[in-house]
Amino acid sequence: MLKKSDYYYDLPEELIAQTPAEPRDSSRLLVYDRKTGGVQHRIFRDIAEYLHAGDVLVINNTKVLPARMYGYTANGGKVEVLLLKRLSISEWEVLVKPGKKAREGTSLKISDELSLTVKSRTETGERIVEFHYDGVFEDILSRVGSMPLPPYIHEKPKDPNRYQTVYCKTDGSAAAPTAGLHFTKELLETLKSRGVQIAEVLLHVGLGTFRPVKEEDLTEHKMHSEYYMVDEKAAEIVNAAKREGRRVIAVGTTSVRTLETVADENGFLHPCSGNTEIFIYPPYRFKCVDALITNFHLPESTLIMLVSALIGREECLRIYKEAVEERYRFFSFGDACLLL
């Protein structure tokens, strides 16, 4: 049986990063060579030394919504609402806490501009709600919503844009694609000037980021559905690299999941959009992705399982152990690793 507990490691709480590195590219970088098993300890901006002309860097250009808000019932009960996925102009799938205050038919007042009605409950406990408002929803959300930082981060960043990548474009995520937080515009320009190509894909990060794996048997875990899009331009850049034997390097697990969802058996992409529930864990044959830039992930999470699928479970746990010993910073605002 493929067991959740096989992906556990000890992490001292003080290594969970509470604030992002300044500047962005000054975070640390653990470089792992799959061929030799060798590990190097560098600074993120040194990544330029490991990327070559012709490499394709695939980034996720999603933008995090101010997706957390608070509503009040008619008798004053407070309910936290976290936007997960837009279903129509006014309908969303949301996460609510406490759930008992958001039963079917309940109305919640968010502000003078915004209220909602709970329409139904999903099999996994989320709610389908309809928002009521006049005007543009995104404008209202910018006034009433806040950044949905993960529960292990206890300090709000002074600049909310530090929980966005410098290349974010399309509103829709409930969490940041955090591997991309290390890049500055200057570093990206340096890479481009050296012949590294950039391909942009989209995956709106949803509940999967927050949901722990509860089942000990991995085959019983169901990933939450997330919207993705790969356009013609991105497909052309990646496909040319695959044809010519050049490396495709994913920035973050969200880019990996998008590429591996869309790729055919030969690793080629066809422009499309849709929803993916892909869950990547060992053993898995990667069709498109050759290397990965990613952060250090939670024990027993689907993300550490994805990393293990790429480099092997034992090697993954070995480099995580070394990262702990070297006092790397972990999770969303933490340091990065480059898996080559």
Short mmCIF file of C-alpha atoms in Angstrom, two decimals:
data_model
loop_
_atom_site.label_atom_id
_atom_site.label_comp_id
_atom_site.label_asym_id
_atom_site.label_seq_id
_atom_site.Cartn_x
_atom_site.Cartn_y
_atom_site.Cartn_z
CA MET A 1 0.00 0.00 0.00
CA LEU A 2 1.16 3.55 -0.77
CA LYS A 3 1.11 5.14 2.69
CA LYS A 4 0.76 8.76 3.76
CA SER A 5 3.05 8.16 6.75
CA ASP A 6 5.91 7.30 4.38
CA TYR A 7 6.12 11.05 3.64
CA TYR A 8 6.49 12.28 7.20
CA TYR A 9 9.56 14.19 8.39
CA ASP A 10 10.39 16.11 11.58
CA LEU A 11 10.30 19.88 11.18
CA PRO A 12 11.09 22.26 14.05
CA GLU A 13 8.37 24.91 14.21
CA GLU A 14 10.89 27.76 14.19
CA LEU A 15 11.89 26.81 10.61
CA ILE A 16 8.42 27.69 9.27
CA ALA A 17 9.02 31.05 7.56
CA GLN A 18 6.75 33.82 8.82
CA THR A 19 8.04 36.58 6.55
CA PRO A 20 9.39 36.56 2.99
CA ALA A 21 13.07 37.19 2.22
CA GLU A 22 14.00 40.69 1.09
CA PRO A 23 14.78 41.12 -1.71
CA ARG A 24 12.84 38.24 -3.24
CA ASP A 25 15.85 36.55 -4.85
CA SER A 26 17.94 36.60 -1.64
CA SER A 27 16.26 33.45 -0.29
CA ARG A 28 18.41 30.34 -0.12
CA LEU A 29 18.48 27.70 -2.84
CA LEU A 30 19.22 24.01 -2.37
CA VAL A 31 20.37 22.53 -5.70
CA TYR A 32 19.93 18.77 -6.13
CA ASP A 33 21.47 16.83 -9.02
CA ARG A 34 19.41 13.72 -9.78
CA LYS A 35 22.24 12.06 -11.71
CA THR A 36 24.85 12.28 -8.95
CA GLY A 37 22.72 12.79 -5.83
CA GLY A 38 24.88 15.83 -5.08
CA VAL A 39 23.56 18.80 -3.10
CA GLN A 40 24.76 22.41 -3.24
CA HIS A 41 23.69 25.31 -1.03
CA ARG A 42 23.33 28.60 -2.88
CA ILE A 43 21.31 31.85 -3.00
CA PHE A 44 18.25 31.94 -5.26
CA ARG A 45 19.67 34.51 -7.68
CA ASP A 46 22.49 31.99 -8.39
CA ILE A 47 19.90 29.94 -10.27
CA ALA A 48 21.09 31.70 -13.43
CA GLU A 49 24.23 29.53 -13.25
CA TYR A 50 22.17 26.34 -13.58
CA LEU A 51 19.84 27.39 -16.40
CA HIS A 52 21.16 27.31 -19.96
CA ALA A 53 20.29 28.89 -23.30
CA GLY A 54 17.39 26.93 -24.78
CA ASP A 55 15.93 25.90 -21.43
CA VAL A 56 12.21 26.65 -21.08
CA LEU A 57 11.04 28.00 -17.73
CA VAL A 58 7.30 27.39 -17.27
CA ILE A 59 5.60 29.84 -14.91
CA ASN A 60 2.04 30.01 -13.57
CA ASN A 61 0.71 33.55 -14.07
CA THR A 62 -2.30 33.22 -11.77
CA LYS A 63 -3.06 36.09 -9.39
CA VAL A 64 -4.25 35.60 -5.81
CA LEU A 65 -7.65 37.08 -5.04
CA PRO A 66 -8.28 38.84 -1.70
CA ALA A 67 -10.31 35.70 -1.18
CA ARG A 68 -10.90 35.73 2.60
CA MET A 69 -13.87 37.65 3.99
CA TYR A 70 -16.22 37.55 6.95
CA GLY A 71 -20.01 37.40 6.88
CA TYR A 72 -22.62 37.75 9.60
CA THR A 73 -25.85 35.85 10.09
CA ALA A 74 -29.13 37.59 10.95
CA ASN A 75 -28.46 37.01 14.68
CA GLY A 76 -24.87 38.24 14.51
CA GLY A 77 -22.96 34.96 14.15
CA LYS A 78 -19.59 35.44 12.42
CA VAL A 79 -18.59 33.16 9.51
CA GLU A 80 -15.25 33.09 7.67
CA VAL A 81 -15.68 32.68 3.90
CA LEU A 82 -12.82 31.66 1.61
CA LEU A 83 -13.41 31.85 -2.15
CA LEU A 84 -12.25 28.71 -3.96
CA LYS A 85 -13.63 28.61 -7.47
CA ARG A 86 -15.91 30.79 -9.57
CA LEU A 87 -18.78 28.81 -11.08
CA SER A 88 -20.71 31.64 -12.79
CA ILE A 89 -21.05 35.43 -12.67
CA SER A 90 -22.48 35.36 -9.14
CA GLU A 91 -21.93 31.79 -7.92
CA TRP A 92 -18.78 30.52 -6.18
CA GLU A 93 -17.59 27.42 -4.41
CA VAL A 94 -16.35 28.52 -0.98
CA LEU A 95 -14.91 27.14 2.25
CA VAL A 96 -16.76 28.27 5.39
CA LYS A 97 -15.90 28.22 9.10
CA PRO A 98 -17.81 27.30 11.22
CA GLY A 99 -19.89 25.20 8.85
CA LYS A 100 -22.85 24.89 11.23
CA LYS A 101 -23.55 28.62 10.77
CA ALA A 102 -23.69 28.27 6.98
CA ARG A 103 -26.41 25.72 6.34
CA GLU A 104 -28.36 25.62 3.09
CA GLY A 105 -30.58 28.71 2.76
CA THR A 106 -28.53 30.82 5.19
CA SER A 107 -27.92 34.45 4.22
CA LEU A 108 -24.72 36.23 5.26
CA LYS A 109 -24.06 39.96 5.13
CA ILE A 110 -20.45 40.74 4.19
CA SER A 111 -20.78 44.53 3.89
CA ASP A 112 -23.26 47.16 2.76
CA GLU A 113 -22.21 46.29 -0.80
CA LEU A 114 -22.12 42.51 -0.61
CA SER A 115 -24.12 39.61 0.78
CA LEU A 116 -24.53 35.93 -0.05
CA THR A 117 -26.97 33.05 0.16
CA VAL A 118 -25.82 29.47 0.78
CA LYS A 119 -27.36 27.33 -1.98
CA SER A 120 -25.93 23.85 -1.31
CA ARG A 121 -23.21 21.77 0.30
CA THR A 122 -20.71 19.68 -1.66
CA GLU A 123 -19.76 16.07 -0.83
CA THR A 124 -16.52 17.29 0.72
CA GLY A 125 -18.11 19.99 2.86
CA GLU A 126 -17.61 23.15 0.81
CA ARG A 127 -20.56 25.43 0.05
CA ILE A 128 -21.97 26.68 -3.23
CA VAL A 129 -23.07 30.27 -2.63
CA GLU A 130 -24.65 33.06 -4.64
CA PHE A 131 -23.38 36.59 -4.08
CA HIS A 132 -25.70 39.60 -4.25
CA TYR A 133 -24.23 42.96 -5.23
CA ASP A 134 -24.45 45.92 -7.60
CA GLY A 135 -21.40 46.81 -9.65
CA VAL A 136 -18.22 44.88 -10.38
CA PHE A 137 -17.55 41.93 -8.05
CA GLU A 138 -13.74 42.26 -8.24
CA ASP A 139 -13.92 45.93 -7.23
CA ILE A 140 -16.10 45.14 -4.23
CA LEU A 141 -13.85 42.22 -3.30
CA SER A 142 -10.81 44.51 -3.28
CA ARG A 143 -12.55 46.53 -0.55
CA VAL A 144 -14.00 43.74 1.63
CA GLY A 145 -11.58 40.83 1.10
CA SER A 146 -8.12 40.07 2.48
CA MET A 147 -5.22 37.88 1.33
CA PRO A 148 -5.85 34.22 2.27
CA LEU A 149 -2.49 33.47 3.90
CA PRO A 150 -1.93 29.83 4.93
CA PRO A 151 -2.81 28.99 8.56
CA TYR A 152 0.84 28.45 9.56
CA ILE A 153 1.72 32.09 8.74
CA HIS A 154 0.88 34.27 11.73
CA GLU A 155 2.18 37.62 10.48
CA LYS A 156 0.62 39.58 7.63
CA PRO A 157 3.27 40.92 5.23
CA LYS A 158 3.51 44.72 5.25
CA ASP A 159 3.15 44.68 1.46
CA PRO A 160 0.28 42.40 0.29
CA ASN A 161 2.01 42.12 -3.10
CA ARG A 162 4.68 39.95 -1.44
CA TYR A 163 2.11 37.14 -1.64
CA GLN A 164 1.92 37.66 -5.43
CA THR A 165 4.51 36.77 -8.05
CA VAL A 166 6.00 39.64 -10.08
CA TYR A 167 4.45 38.09 -13.20
CA CYS A 168 0.89 37.48 -11.90
CA LYS A 169 -1.84 38.42 -14.40
CA THR A 170 -5.12 36.52 -14.09
CA ASP A 171 -7.26 36.79 -10.93
CA GLY A 172 -8.54 33.50 -9.55
CA SER A 173 -6.31 31.81 -6.94
CA ALA A 174 -7.03 31.14 -3.27
CA ALA A 175 -3.26 30.77 -2.64
CA ALA A 176 -0.04 31.86 -4.31
CA PRO A 177 2.09 29.61 -6.53
CA THR A 178 4.86 30.15 -3.99
CA ALA A 179 7.88 28.89 -5.95
CA GLY A 180 7.45 31.93 -8.16
CA LEU A 181 7.72 34.36 -5.24
CA HIS A 182 11.56 34.19 -5.43
CA PHE A 183 11.79 35.72 -8.89
CA THR A 184 12.38 39.42 -9.46
CA LYS A 185 11.74 41.13 -12.79
CA GLU A 186 15.49 41.75 -13.04
CA LEU A 187 16.34 38.06 -12.54
CA LEU A 188 13.83 37.06 -15.21
CA GLU A 189 15.36 39.58 -17.60
CA THR A 190 18.83 38.19 -16.86
CA LEU A 191 17.63 34.68 -17.68
CA LYS A 192 15.99 35.84 -20.92
CA SER A 193 19.17 37.69 -21.96
CA ARG A 194 21.05 34.39 -21.58
CA GLY A 195 18.66 32.56 -23.89
CA VAL A 196 16.28 31.00 -21.36
CA GLN A 197 12.72 31.02 -22.72
CA ILE A 198 9.65 31.73 -20.60
CA ALA A 199 6.33 29.95 -21.17
CA GLU A 200 3.28 31.13 -19.22
CA VAL A 201 0.52 28.75 -18.19
CA LEU A 202 -2.40 29.24 -15.80
CA LEU A 203 -3.61 27.18 -12.87
CA HIS A 204 -5.84 28.79 -10.27
CA VAL A 205 -4.62 27.38 -6.95
CA GLY A 206 -7.56 26.13 -4.91
CA LEU A 207 -8.43 24.05 -1.87
CA GLY A 208 -5.83 21.36 -2.57
CA THR A 209 -3.25 23.71 -1.06
CA PHE A 210 -5.12 23.80 2.26
CA ARG A 211 -6.48 20.29 2.42
CA PRO A 212 -4.35 17.69 4.25
CA VAL A 213 -4.20 14.08 3.11
CA LYS A 214 -6.46 12.30 5.61
CA GLU A 215 -6.41 8.77 4.21
CA GLU A 216 -3.41 6.57 5.04
CA ASP A 217 -3.87 4.85 1.67
CA LEU A 218 -2.86 7.44 -0.93
CA THR A 219 -5.03 5.89 -3.63
CA GLU A 220 -8.09 6.95 -1.61
CA HIS A 221 -7.17 10.66 -1.54
CA LYS A 222 -9.14 12.84 -3.94
CA MET A 223 -7.59 16.07 -5.17
CA HIS A 224 -9.73 19.19 -5.37
CA SER A 225 -10.49 20.32 -8.91
CA GLU A 226 -8.57 23.39 -10.14
CA TYR A 227 -8.99 25.41 -13.34
CA TYR A 228 -6.09 25.49 -15.82
CA MET A 229 -5.37 26.98 -19.23
CA VAL A 230 -2.54 26.44 -21.71
CA ASP A 231 -2.63 28.76 -24.72
CA GLU A 232 -1.15 28.31 -28.18
CA LYS A 233 1.96 30.38 -27.45
CA ALA A 234 2.94 28.34 -24.38
CA ALA A 235 2.27 25.06 -26.20
CA GLU A 236 4.48 26.14 -29.13
CA ILE A 237 7.40 27.11 -26.84
CA VAL A 238 7.25 23.85 -24.86
CA ASN A 239 6.68 21.65 -27.91
CA ALA A 240 9.68 23.13 -29.74
CA ALA A 241 11.84 22.37 -26.71
CA LYS A 242 10.56 18.78 -26.52
CA ARG A 243 11.23 18.23 -30.23
CA GLU A 244 14.78 19.57 -29.89
CA GLY A 245 15.64 17.79 -26.65
CA ARG A 246 15.85 20.98 -24.59
CA ARG A 247 14.89 21.07 -20.91
CA VAL A 248 11.43 22.04 -19.65
CA ILE A 249 11.78 23.39 -16.12
CA ALA A 250 8.60 23.94 -14.13
CA VAL A 251 8.41 26.78 -11.61
CA GLY A 252 6.32 25.24 -8.84
CA THR A 253 4.13 22.21 -8.43
CA THR A 254 1.17 24.07 -9.98
CA SER A 255 3.08 24.40 -13.27
CA VAL A 256 3.99 20.70 -13.05
CA ARG A 257 0.37 19.68 -12.57
CA THR A 258 -0.75 21.86 -15.48
CA LEU A 259 1.90 20.50 -17.87
CA GLU A 260 1.36 16.87 -16.88
CA THR A 261 -2.43 17.27 -17.20
CA VAL A 262 -2.20 18.64 -20.72
CA ALA A 263 0.78 16.69 -22.14
CA ASP A 264 0.26 13.69 -24.39
CA GLU A 265 2.29 10.50 -23.98
CA ASN A 266 5.21 12.06 -25.88
CA GLY A 267 5.25 15.19 -23.72
CA PHE A 268 3.67 17.51 -26.30
CA LEU A 269 1.05 20.07 -25.33
CA HIS A 270 -2.18 20.93 -27.10
CA PRO A 271 -3.78 24.31 -26.26
CA CYS A 272 -6.77 23.75 -23.97
CA SER A 273 -8.44 24.68 -20.70
CA GLY A 274 -10.46 22.80 -18.14
CA ASN A 275 -10.33 21.46 -14.60
CA THR A 276 -7.69 19.09 -13.28
CA GLU A 277 -7.67 16.73 -10.32
CA ILE A 278 -4.28 15.19 -11.17
CA PHE A 279 -2.52 13.72 -8.11
CA ILE A 280 1.15 12.95 -8.78
CA TYR A 281 2.89 10.51 -6.44
CA PRO A 282 5.42 7.65 -6.86
CA PRO A 283 5.65 5.78 -9.11
CA TYR A 284 4.91 8.28 -11.87
CA ARG A 285 6.45 8.75 -15.33
CA PHE A 286 6.79 12.44 -16.12
CA LYS A 287 5.79 13.14 -19.71
CA CYS A 288 6.79 16.78 -20.07
CA VAL A 289 8.66 18.11 -17.02
CA ASP A 290 12.45 17.62 -16.86
CA ALA A 291 13.30 19.70 -13.78
CA LEU A 292 11.56 21.61 -11.00
CA ILE A 293 11.99 24.77 -8.93
CA THR A 294 9.92 24.48 -5.77
CA ASN A 295 9.70 25.38 -2.07
CA PHE A 296 9.97 22.98 0.88
CA HIS A 297 6.58 21.42 1.56
CA LEU A 298 4.56 20.21 4.52
CA PRO A 299 5.08 16.65 5.83
CA GLU A 300 2.59 14.15 4.37
CA SER A 301 1.31 16.72 1.83
CA THR A 302 0.44 16.02 -1.80
CA LEU A 303 3.26 18.43 -2.72
CA ILE A 304 6.05 16.45 -1.05
CA MET A 305 4.59 13.38 -2.77
CA LEU A 306 4.91 15.12 -6.14
CA VAL A 307 8.54 15.99 -5.40
CA SER A 308 9.13 12.37 -4.40
CA ALA A 309 7.67 11.23 -7.72
CA LEU A 310 10.36 13.27 -9.49
CA ILE A 311 13.46 12.44 -7.43
CA GLY A 312 12.43 9.36 -5.37
CA ARG A 313 10.97 9.25 -1.85
CA GLU A 314 14.19 8.35 -0.05
CA GLU A 315 16.18 11.06 -1.83
CA CYS A 316 13.44 13.59 -1.12
CA LEU A 317 13.45 12.80 2.61
CA ARG A 318 17.28 12.88 2.59
CA ILE A 319 17.51 16.39 1.16
CA TYR A 320 14.70 17.59 3.45
CA LYS A 321 16.67 16.25 6.42
CA GLU A 322 19.73 18.13 5.17
CA ALA A 323 17.64 21.29 4.69
CA VAL A 324 16.47 21.03 8.32
CA GLU A 325 20.05 20.54 9.52
CA GLU A 326 21.17 23.54 7.44
CA ARG A 327 18.34 25.65 8.92
CA TYR A 328 16.55 26.38 5.66
CA ARG A 329 13.23 28.22 5.94
CA PHE A 330 10.15 26.14 5.03
CA PHE A 331 6.76 26.51 3.32
CA SER A 332 5.18 29.47 1.49
CA PHE A 333 7.56 32.28 2.51
CA GLY A 334 10.52 29.93 2.85
CA ASP A 335 13.52 28.99 0.76
CA ALA A 336 13.60 27.08 -2.53
CA CYS A 337 15.13 24.03 -4.12
CA LEU A 338 16.13 23.34 -7.70
CA LEU A 339 15.76 19.68 -8.69
CA LEU A 340 17.75 18.97 -11.84
#
